[in-house]
Amino acid sequence: MLSELREKIKEKGGFVNAHCHLDRANTARFFSKEEQYKFLEEKWKLVDRIKNQSNYWSYKVRIESAIDDQKERGVNTICSFIDVDPIASNKATIAAREVSQKRNDITFLTACQTLKGVLHPTCDLLMRNCLGYINIIGSLPGGDKGREDEHIDKIMNWSKQYGKRVHVHVDQLNTPKEKETEWLARKTIEHGLEGKVTAVHSISLACHPVSYRKEVYKICQDAGLSFITCPGAWIDHPRREDLAPIHNAITPVDELLEHNLTVAIGSDNIYDVYKPFADGDMMFELRLLLEACKIYDVDELVKIATTNGKKVLGLG
C-alpha cells in the first residue's frame, strides 16, 4: 500500500507542500533548549532574534537551501509564508521573490506572514509594499489580538483589491475556546470571497461536539472554504486539563473529506525554534495524517498530497 501511494504521488509529479516557513528553516541552532520548549505565542516573539540578525543574503541562502532539500524529498511545488513586519521589513519577501523568479526546476510561491499584525501603520505600509508581488495574502489574526475582525476585514479587502487568494492561520491551539474556523467561513461569505479562502490548521475544530462540527462544515461548504493540514505542527501539544471530546491534535481531515471539503497538506516549520527536529519530509506528514485520521483511501491521499495543494494555491 505504501509503495503504491509513493508511486502514484510520483506519477502526479511529486508532493505539493502547501504551507511552510522557509525563511526560518534551519535556524533551530540559534535557540537554547529552554527556548525550544516555550509555548507557541512566546515563540512568535523569540523569532525576532533571527529577523534582527538576518539580511537579504541570509534569507536568500536559507530559502534556496530549504528548497533544494524539499526537491530532494520529492516536492515539486511549495508555498512558503514569509515574515513581513517592522523587524524583518521586506528583506525576506524580496529575497523570496528573487529566488522564485530564478528557480525553474520547482514551483515556489510566497505568502506574507503577519506575526505583528496588519493594523499598525508601519505594518500596513510594509504589507502594501509587498502585496503586488507576493502570490497569496497570508494572515495571522492573532497578530492583532483583540482586533481580529479589523484584521481579517483588511486582509479580505486587499484580496478583492489585488485579486489574490487568502490563507489564514486559525484554530491552532487545540482548545475548545477557539471557534476561528466558523468565524473565518462567515467572514468569507460576508466579503463575497467564496472559494478564495483557505484555513491553515483548524486543529481546534476537533475539540468541539460533533453537532457543532457538522454545523461548521455546512458553513464551510457555503463559503467554499478549503483547508491545509500540517499534521506534525501540533502533535507535540502538551497535556492540559480542558474538557473536550477525545481527539487527535490534528485537523479532523476525515470529517472534512466526508463533507466534500478540499484539504491539502503542508510541512509547516522546518528545523527552527518551533519544530527543531522537523525535516520537512512530506511523506512523514502524509503518513502521520493517514494514521491519525484513519484515511486509507490511496487515491484520496494522493489528492491531498498533490492536486488539492495546487487547488488551494490557485494553480489548478
GROMACS .gro file of C-alpha atoms in nm:
model
  316
    1MET     CA    1   0.000   0.000   0.000
    2LEU     CA    2   0.275   0.244   0.093
    3SER     CA    3   0.474   0.174  -0.224
    4GLU     CA    4   0.156   0.224  -0.430
    5LEU     CA    5   0.099   0.557  -0.255
    6ARG     CA    6   0.454   0.673  -0.325
    7GLU     CA    7   0.433   0.569  -0.689
    8LYS     CA    8   0.103   0.748  -0.751
    9ILE     CA    9   0.238   1.068  -0.596
   10LYS     CA   10   0.539   1.046  -0.828
   11GLU     CA   11   0.308   0.996  -1.125
   12LYS     CA   12   0.139   1.325  -1.031
   13GLY     CA   13   0.477   1.498  -1.037
   14GLY     CA   14   0.551   1.489  -0.666
   15PHE     CA   15   0.429   1.648  -0.344
   16VAL     CA   16   0.279   1.992  -0.306
   17ASN     CA   17   0.395   2.144   0.024
   18ALA     CA   18   0.111   2.393   0.059
   19HIS     CA   19   0.230   2.559   0.379
   20CYS     CA   20   0.575   2.614   0.529
   21HIS     CA   21   0.812   2.885   0.657
   22LEU     CA   22   1.133   2.856   0.459
   23ASP     CA   23   1.273   3.195   0.561
   24ARG     CA   24   1.323   3.049   0.910
   25ALA     CA   25   1.430   2.699   0.806
   26ASN     CA   26   1.747   2.559   0.965
   27THR     CA   27   1.765   2.816   1.245
   28ALA     CA   28   1.695   2.592   1.545
   29ARG     CA   29   2.063   2.605   1.645
   30PHE     CA   30   2.030   2.973   1.734
   31PHE     CA   31   1.791   2.894   2.020
   32SER     CA   32   1.852   2.725   2.353
   33LYS     CA   33   1.675   2.405   2.455
   34GLU     CA   34   1.478   2.607   2.709
   35GLU     CA   35   1.356   2.841   2.434
   36GLN     CA   36   1.262   2.549   2.211
   37TYR     CA   37   1.023   2.431   2.483
   38LYS     CA   38   0.838   2.763   2.501
   39PHE     CA   39   0.470   2.794   2.406
   40LEU     CA   40   0.367   2.896   2.052
   41GLU     CA   41   0.278   3.258   2.127
   42GLU     CA   42   0.607   3.304   2.314
   43LYS     CA   43   0.794   3.176   2.009
   44TRP     CA   44   0.621   3.437   1.795
   45LYS     CA   45   0.843   3.686   1.980
   46LEU     CA   46   1.153   3.467   2.002
   47VAL     CA   47   1.189   3.456   1.622
   48ASP     CA   48   1.258   3.831   1.632
   49ARG     CA   49   1.618   3.733   1.710
   50ILE     CA   50   1.658   3.563   1.372
   51LYS     CA   51   1.492   3.853   1.194
   52ASN     CA   52   1.723   4.102   1.364
   53GLN     CA   53   2.029   3.904   1.258
   54SER     CA   54   1.917   3.834   0.900
   55ASN     CA   55   1.985   4.040   0.591
   56TYR     CA   56   1.876   3.989   0.231
   57TRP     CA   57   2.158   3.741   0.163
   58SER     CA   58   2.100   3.523   0.470
   59TYR     CA   59   1.731   3.500   0.383
   60LYS     CA   60   1.814   3.411   0.023
   61VAL     CA   61   2.062   3.140   0.124
   62ARG     CA   62   1.823   2.985   0.378
   63ILE     CA   63   1.533   2.979   0.135
   64GLU     CA   64   1.736   2.834  -0.151
   65SER     CA   65   1.889   2.567   0.072
   66ALA     CA   66   1.547   2.465   0.204
   67ILE     CA   67   1.405   2.448  -0.148
   68ASP     CA   68   1.693   2.224  -0.256
   69ASP     CA   69   1.618   1.990   0.033
   70GLN     CA   70   1.245   1.989  -0.045
   71LYS     CA   71   1.316   1.900  -0.407
   72GLU     CA   72   1.535   1.608  -0.298
   73ARG     CA   73   1.242   1.487  -0.086
   74GLY     CA   74   1.011   1.468  -0.386
   75VAL     CA   75   0.837   1.805  -0.362
   76ASN     CA   76   0.760   1.989  -0.686
   77THR     CA   77   0.551   2.281  -0.557
   78ILE     CA   78   0.596   2.490  -0.241
   79CYS     CA   79   0.413   2.778  -0.081
   80SER     CA   80   0.609   2.945   0.196
   81PHE     CA   81   0.482   3.211   0.432
   82ILE     CA   82   0.748   3.482   0.460
   83ASP     CA   83   0.779   3.727   0.751
   84VAL     CA   84   0.668   4.085   0.684
   85ASP     CA   85   0.687   4.314   0.989
   86PRO     CA   86   0.882   4.609   1.130
   87ILE     CA   87   1.175   4.384   1.222
   88ALA     CA   88   1.203   4.174   0.906
   89SER     CA   89   1.086   4.466   0.692
   90ASN     CA   90   1.056   4.348   0.330
   91LYS     CA   91   1.402   4.185   0.321
   92ALA     CA   92   1.268   3.831   0.336
   93THR     CA   93   0.990   3.880   0.081
   94ILE     CA   94   1.228   4.046  -0.166
   95ALA     CA   95   1.476   3.759  -0.127
   96ALA     CA   96   1.196   3.503  -0.168
   97ARG     CA   97   1.065   3.679  -0.479
   98GLU     CA   98   1.407   3.670  -0.642
   99VAL     CA   99   1.452   3.303  -0.557
  100SER     CA  100   1.110   3.233  -0.708
  101GLN     CA  101   1.200   3.417  -1.028
  102LYS     CA  102   1.531   3.234  -1.054
  103ARG     CA  103   1.411   2.878  -0.996
  104ASN     CA  104   1.271   2.697  -1.299
  105ASP     CA  105   1.311   2.348  -1.154
  106ILE     CA  106   1.037   2.384  -0.894
  107THR     CA  107   0.727   2.597  -0.841
  108PHE     CA  108   0.784   2.828  -0.546
  109LEU     CA  109   0.507   3.061  -0.428
  110THR     CA  110   0.510   3.309  -0.141
  111ALA     CA  111   0.258   3.434   0.113
  112CYS     CA  112   0.304   3.705   0.376
  113GLN     CA  113   0.336   3.605   0.742
  114THR     CA  114   0.187   3.876   0.965
  115LEU     CA  115   0.322   3.796   1.312
  116LYS     CA  116   0.299   4.162   1.415
  117GLY     CA  117  -0.043   4.209   1.259
  118VAL     CA  118  -0.153   4.443   0.980
  119LEU     CA  119  -0.328   4.726   1.164
  120HIS     CA  120  -0.032   4.928   1.294
  121PRO     CA  121   0.058   5.196   1.034
  122THR     CA  122   0.410   5.057   0.984
  123CYS     CA  123   0.278   4.703   0.936
  124ASP     CA  124   0.014   4.834   0.697
  125LEU     CA  125   0.278   5.012   0.488
  126LEU     CA  126   0.509   4.711   0.476
  127MET     CA  127   0.223   4.488   0.370
  128ARG     CA  128   0.110   4.720   0.094
  129ASN     CA  129   0.467   4.736  -0.034
  130CYS     CA  130   0.470   4.360  -0.095
  131LEU     CA  131   0.110   4.289  -0.199
  132GLY     CA  132   0.192   4.347  -0.562
  133TYR     CA  133   0.445   4.065  -0.586
  134ILE     CA  134   0.354   3.800  -0.327
  135ASN     CA  135   0.136   3.520  -0.463
  136ILE     CA  136  -0.101   3.471  -0.170
  137ILE     CA  137  -0.214   3.705   0.106
  138GLY     CA  138  -0.132   3.536   0.436
  139SER     CA  139  -0.297   3.616   0.766
  140LEU     CA  140  -0.245   3.552   1.135
  141PRO     CA  141  -0.543   3.717   1.310
  142GLY     CA  142  -0.375   3.662   1.647
  143GLY     CA  143  -0.112   3.914   1.539
  144ASP     CA  144  -0.376   4.181   1.605
  145LYS     CA  145  -0.509   4.024   1.924
  146GLY     CA  146  -0.841   4.174   2.032
  147ARG     CA  147  -0.891   4.331   1.689
  148GLU     CA  148  -0.927   4.015   1.482
  149ASP     CA  149  -1.234   4.139   1.292
  150GLU     CA  150  -1.049   4.452   1.178
  151HIS     CA  151  -0.752   4.238   1.080
  152ILE     CA  152  -0.947   3.998   0.860
  153ASP     CA  153  -1.156   4.276   0.707
  154LYS     CA  154  -0.837   4.448   0.594
  155ILE     CA  155  -0.690   4.122   0.463
  156MET     CA  156  -1.005   4.038   0.268
  157ASN     CA  157  -1.034   4.388   0.126
  158TRP     CA  158  -0.677   4.353  -0.001
  159SER     CA  159  -0.776   4.018  -0.153
  160LYS     CA  160  -1.050   4.186  -0.352
  161GLN     CA  161  -0.830   4.479  -0.448
  162TYR     CA  162  -0.537   4.266  -0.570
  163GLY     CA  163  -0.732   3.962  -0.689
  164LYS     CA  164  -0.535   3.720  -0.474
  165ARG     CA  165  -0.624   3.419  -0.263
  166VAL     CA  166  -0.612   3.433   0.117
  167HIS     CA  167  -0.459   3.177   0.357
  168VAL     CA  168  -0.544   3.228   0.724
  169HIS     CA  169  -0.397   3.064   1.036
  170VAL     CA  170  -0.694   2.960   1.252
  171ASP     CA  171  -0.772   2.730   1.545
  172GLN     CA  172  -0.408   2.646   1.611
  173LEU     CA  173  -0.413   2.591   1.986
  174ASN     CA  174  -0.618   2.269   2.016
  175THR     CA  175  -0.867   2.416   2.262
  176PRO     CA  176  -1.248   2.436   2.270
  177LYS     CA  177  -1.210   2.807   2.343
  178GLU     CA  178  -1.130   2.862   1.975
  179LYS     CA  179  -1.403   2.887   1.710
  180GLU     CA  180  -1.199   3.062   1.443
  181THR     CA  181  -1.282   2.827   1.155
  182GLU     CA  182  -1.652   2.912   1.183
  183TRP     CA  183  -1.561   3.281   1.213
  184LEU     CA  184  -1.340   3.265   0.903
  185ALA     CA  185  -1.609   3.090   0.698
  186ARG     CA  186  -1.867   3.354   0.795
  187LYS     CA  187  -1.623   3.636   0.715
  188THR     CA  188  -1.554   3.477   0.375
  189ILE     CA  189  -1.925   3.484   0.292
  190GLU     CA  190  -1.961   3.838   0.428
  191HIS     CA  191  -1.689   3.958   0.190
  192GLY     CA  192  -1.812   3.758  -0.109
  193LEU     CA  193  -1.487   3.563  -0.132
  194GLU     CA  194  -1.640   3.218  -0.159
  195GLY     CA  195  -1.387   2.968  -0.294
  196LYS     CA  196  -1.090   3.201  -0.248
  197VAL     CA  197  -1.003   3.149   0.120
  198THR     CA  198  -0.809   2.866   0.284
  199ALA     CA  199  -0.795   2.783   0.655
  200VAL     CA  200  -0.450   2.673   0.772
  201HIS     CA  201  -0.451   2.424   1.066
  202SER     CA  202  -0.812   2.428   1.205
  203ILE     CA  203  -0.700   2.188   1.476
  204SER     CA  204  -0.943   2.314   1.741
  205LEU     CA  205  -1.241   2.203   1.532
  206ALA     CA  206  -1.186   1.856   1.676
  207CYS     CA  207  -1.224   1.990   2.032
  208HIS     CA  208  -1.595   2.061   1.985
  209PRO     CA  209  -1.901   1.833   1.999
  210VAL     CA  210  -1.999   1.658   1.677
  211SER     CA  211  -2.319   1.865   1.645
  212TYR     CA  212  -2.116   2.186   1.636
  213ARG     CA  213  -1.859   2.041   1.396
  214LYS     CA  214  -2.130   1.942   1.149
  215GLU     CA  215  -2.276   2.293   1.157
  216VAL     CA  216  -1.932   2.439   1.089
  217TYR     CA  217  -1.880   2.203   0.795
  218LYS     CA  218  -2.206   2.326   0.640
  219ILE     CA  219  -2.096   2.688   0.675
  220CYS     CA  220  -1.757   2.596   0.525
  221GLN     CA  221  -1.932   2.438   0.228
  222ASP     CA  222  -2.131   2.759   0.174
  223ALA     CA  223  -1.809   2.960   0.196
  224GLY     CA  224  -1.616   2.728  -0.035
  225LEU     CA  225  -1.354   2.726   0.240
  226SER     CA  226  -1.060   2.494   0.176
  227PHE     CA  227  -0.807   2.364   0.427
  228ILE     CA  228  -0.436   2.297   0.474
  229THR     CA  229  -0.343   2.048   0.742
  230CYS     CA  230   0.009   2.037   0.889
  231PRO     CA  231  -0.007   1.711   1.087
  232GLY     CA  232   0.325   1.742   1.270
  233ALA     CA  233   0.272   2.103   1.370
  234TRP     CA  234   0.078   2.047   1.692
  235ILE     CA  235   0.137   1.677   1.758
  236ASP     CA  236   0.361   1.793   2.045
  237HIS     CA  237   0.068   1.967   2.215
  238PRO     CA  238   0.126   1.944   2.592
  239ARG     CA  239  -0.125   1.768   2.815
  240ARG     CA  240  -0.387   2.000   2.963
  241GLU     CA  241  -0.695   1.973   3.181
  242ASP     CA  242  -0.950   2.118   2.936
  243LEU     CA  243  -1.261   1.906   2.894
  244ALA     CA  244  -1.326   1.822   2.529
  245PRO     CA  245  -1.418   1.526   2.308
  246ILE     CA  246  -1.137   1.273   2.278
  247HIS     CA  247  -0.943   1.363   1.963
  248ASN     CA  248  -0.605   1.385   1.794
  249ALA     CA  249  -0.418   1.717   1.783
  250ILE     CA  250  -0.458   1.718   1.405
  251THR     CA  251  -0.712   1.877   1.171
  252PRO     CA  252  -1.018   1.643   1.152
  253VAL     CA  253  -0.946   1.573   0.787
  254ASP     CA  254  -1.156   1.255   0.771
  255GLU     CA  255  -1.467   1.458   0.855
  256LEU     CA  256  -1.374   1.739   0.617
  257LEU     CA  257  -1.348   1.486   0.335
  258GLU     CA  258  -1.684   1.335   0.428
  259HIS     CA  259  -1.833   1.682   0.375
  260ASN     CA  260  -1.663   1.725   0.035
  261LEU     CA  261  -1.425   1.995   0.157
  262THR     CA  262  -1.087   2.034  -0.015
  263VAL     CA  263  -0.785   1.951   0.203
  264ALA     CA  264  -0.418   2.000   0.116
  265ILE     CA  265  -0.111   1.930   0.329
  266GLY     CA  266   0.195   2.124   0.442
  267SER     CA  267   0.506   2.071   0.650
  268ASP     CA  268   0.483   2.399   0.845
  269ASN     CA  269   0.813   2.467   1.027
  270ILE     CA  270   1.143   2.304   0.933
  271TYR     CA  271   1.439   2.282   1.176
  272ASP     CA  272   1.352   2.604   1.360
  273VAL     CA  273   1.259   2.711   1.713
  274TYR     CA  274   0.901   2.592   1.663
  275LYS     CA  275   0.996   2.242   1.540
  276PRO     CA  276   1.371   2.182   1.591
  277PHE     CA  277   1.360   1.820   1.468
  278ALA     CA  278   1.111   1.861   1.180
  279ASP     CA  279   1.280   1.790   0.847
  280GLY     CA  280   1.003   1.883   0.604
  281ASP     CA  281   0.952   1.524   0.486
  282MET     CA  282   0.609   1.531   0.321
  283MET     CA  283   0.574   1.153   0.326
  284PHE     CA  284   0.616   1.164   0.703
  285GLU     CA  285   0.344   1.430   0.723
  286LEU     CA  286   0.112   1.228   0.500
  287ARG     CA  287   0.167   0.908   0.698
  288LEU     CA  288   0.104   1.091   1.024
  289LEU     CA  289  -0.220   1.223   0.879
  290LEU     CA  290  -0.342   0.891   0.745
  291GLU     CA  291  -0.271   0.714   1.074
  292ALA     CA  292  -0.421   0.985   1.295
  293CYS     CA  293  -0.737   1.026   1.089
  294LYS     CA  294  -0.761   0.669   0.956
  295ILE     CA  295  -0.761   0.767   0.589
  296TYR     CA  296  -0.666   0.455   0.394
  297ASP     CA  297  -0.803   0.554   0.054
  298VAL     CA  298  -0.487   0.583  -0.158
  299ASP     CA  299  -0.649   0.797  -0.427
  300GLU     CA  300  -0.778   1.042  -0.165
  301LEU     CA  301  -0.434   1.062  -0.005
  302VAL     CA  302  -0.276   1.130  -0.343
  303LYS     CA  303  -0.520   1.418  -0.399
  304ILE     CA  304  -0.433   1.564  -0.059
  305ALA     CA  305  -0.063   1.539  -0.138
  306THR     CA  306  -0.078   1.676  -0.492
  307THR     CA  307  -0.382   1.814  -0.679
  308ASN     CA  308  -0.557   1.959  -0.373
  309GLY     CA  309  -0.242   2.152  -0.292
  310LYS     CA  310  -0.245   2.309  -0.636
  311LYS     CA  311  -0.611   2.398  -0.594
  312VAL     CA  312  -0.560   2.589  -0.270
  313LEU     CA  313  -0.261   2.768  -0.425
  314GLY     CA  314  -0.469   2.874  -0.725
  315LEU     CA  315  -0.266   2.657  -0.963
  316GLY     CA  316  -0.531   2.402  -1.057
   0.00000   0.00000   0.00000
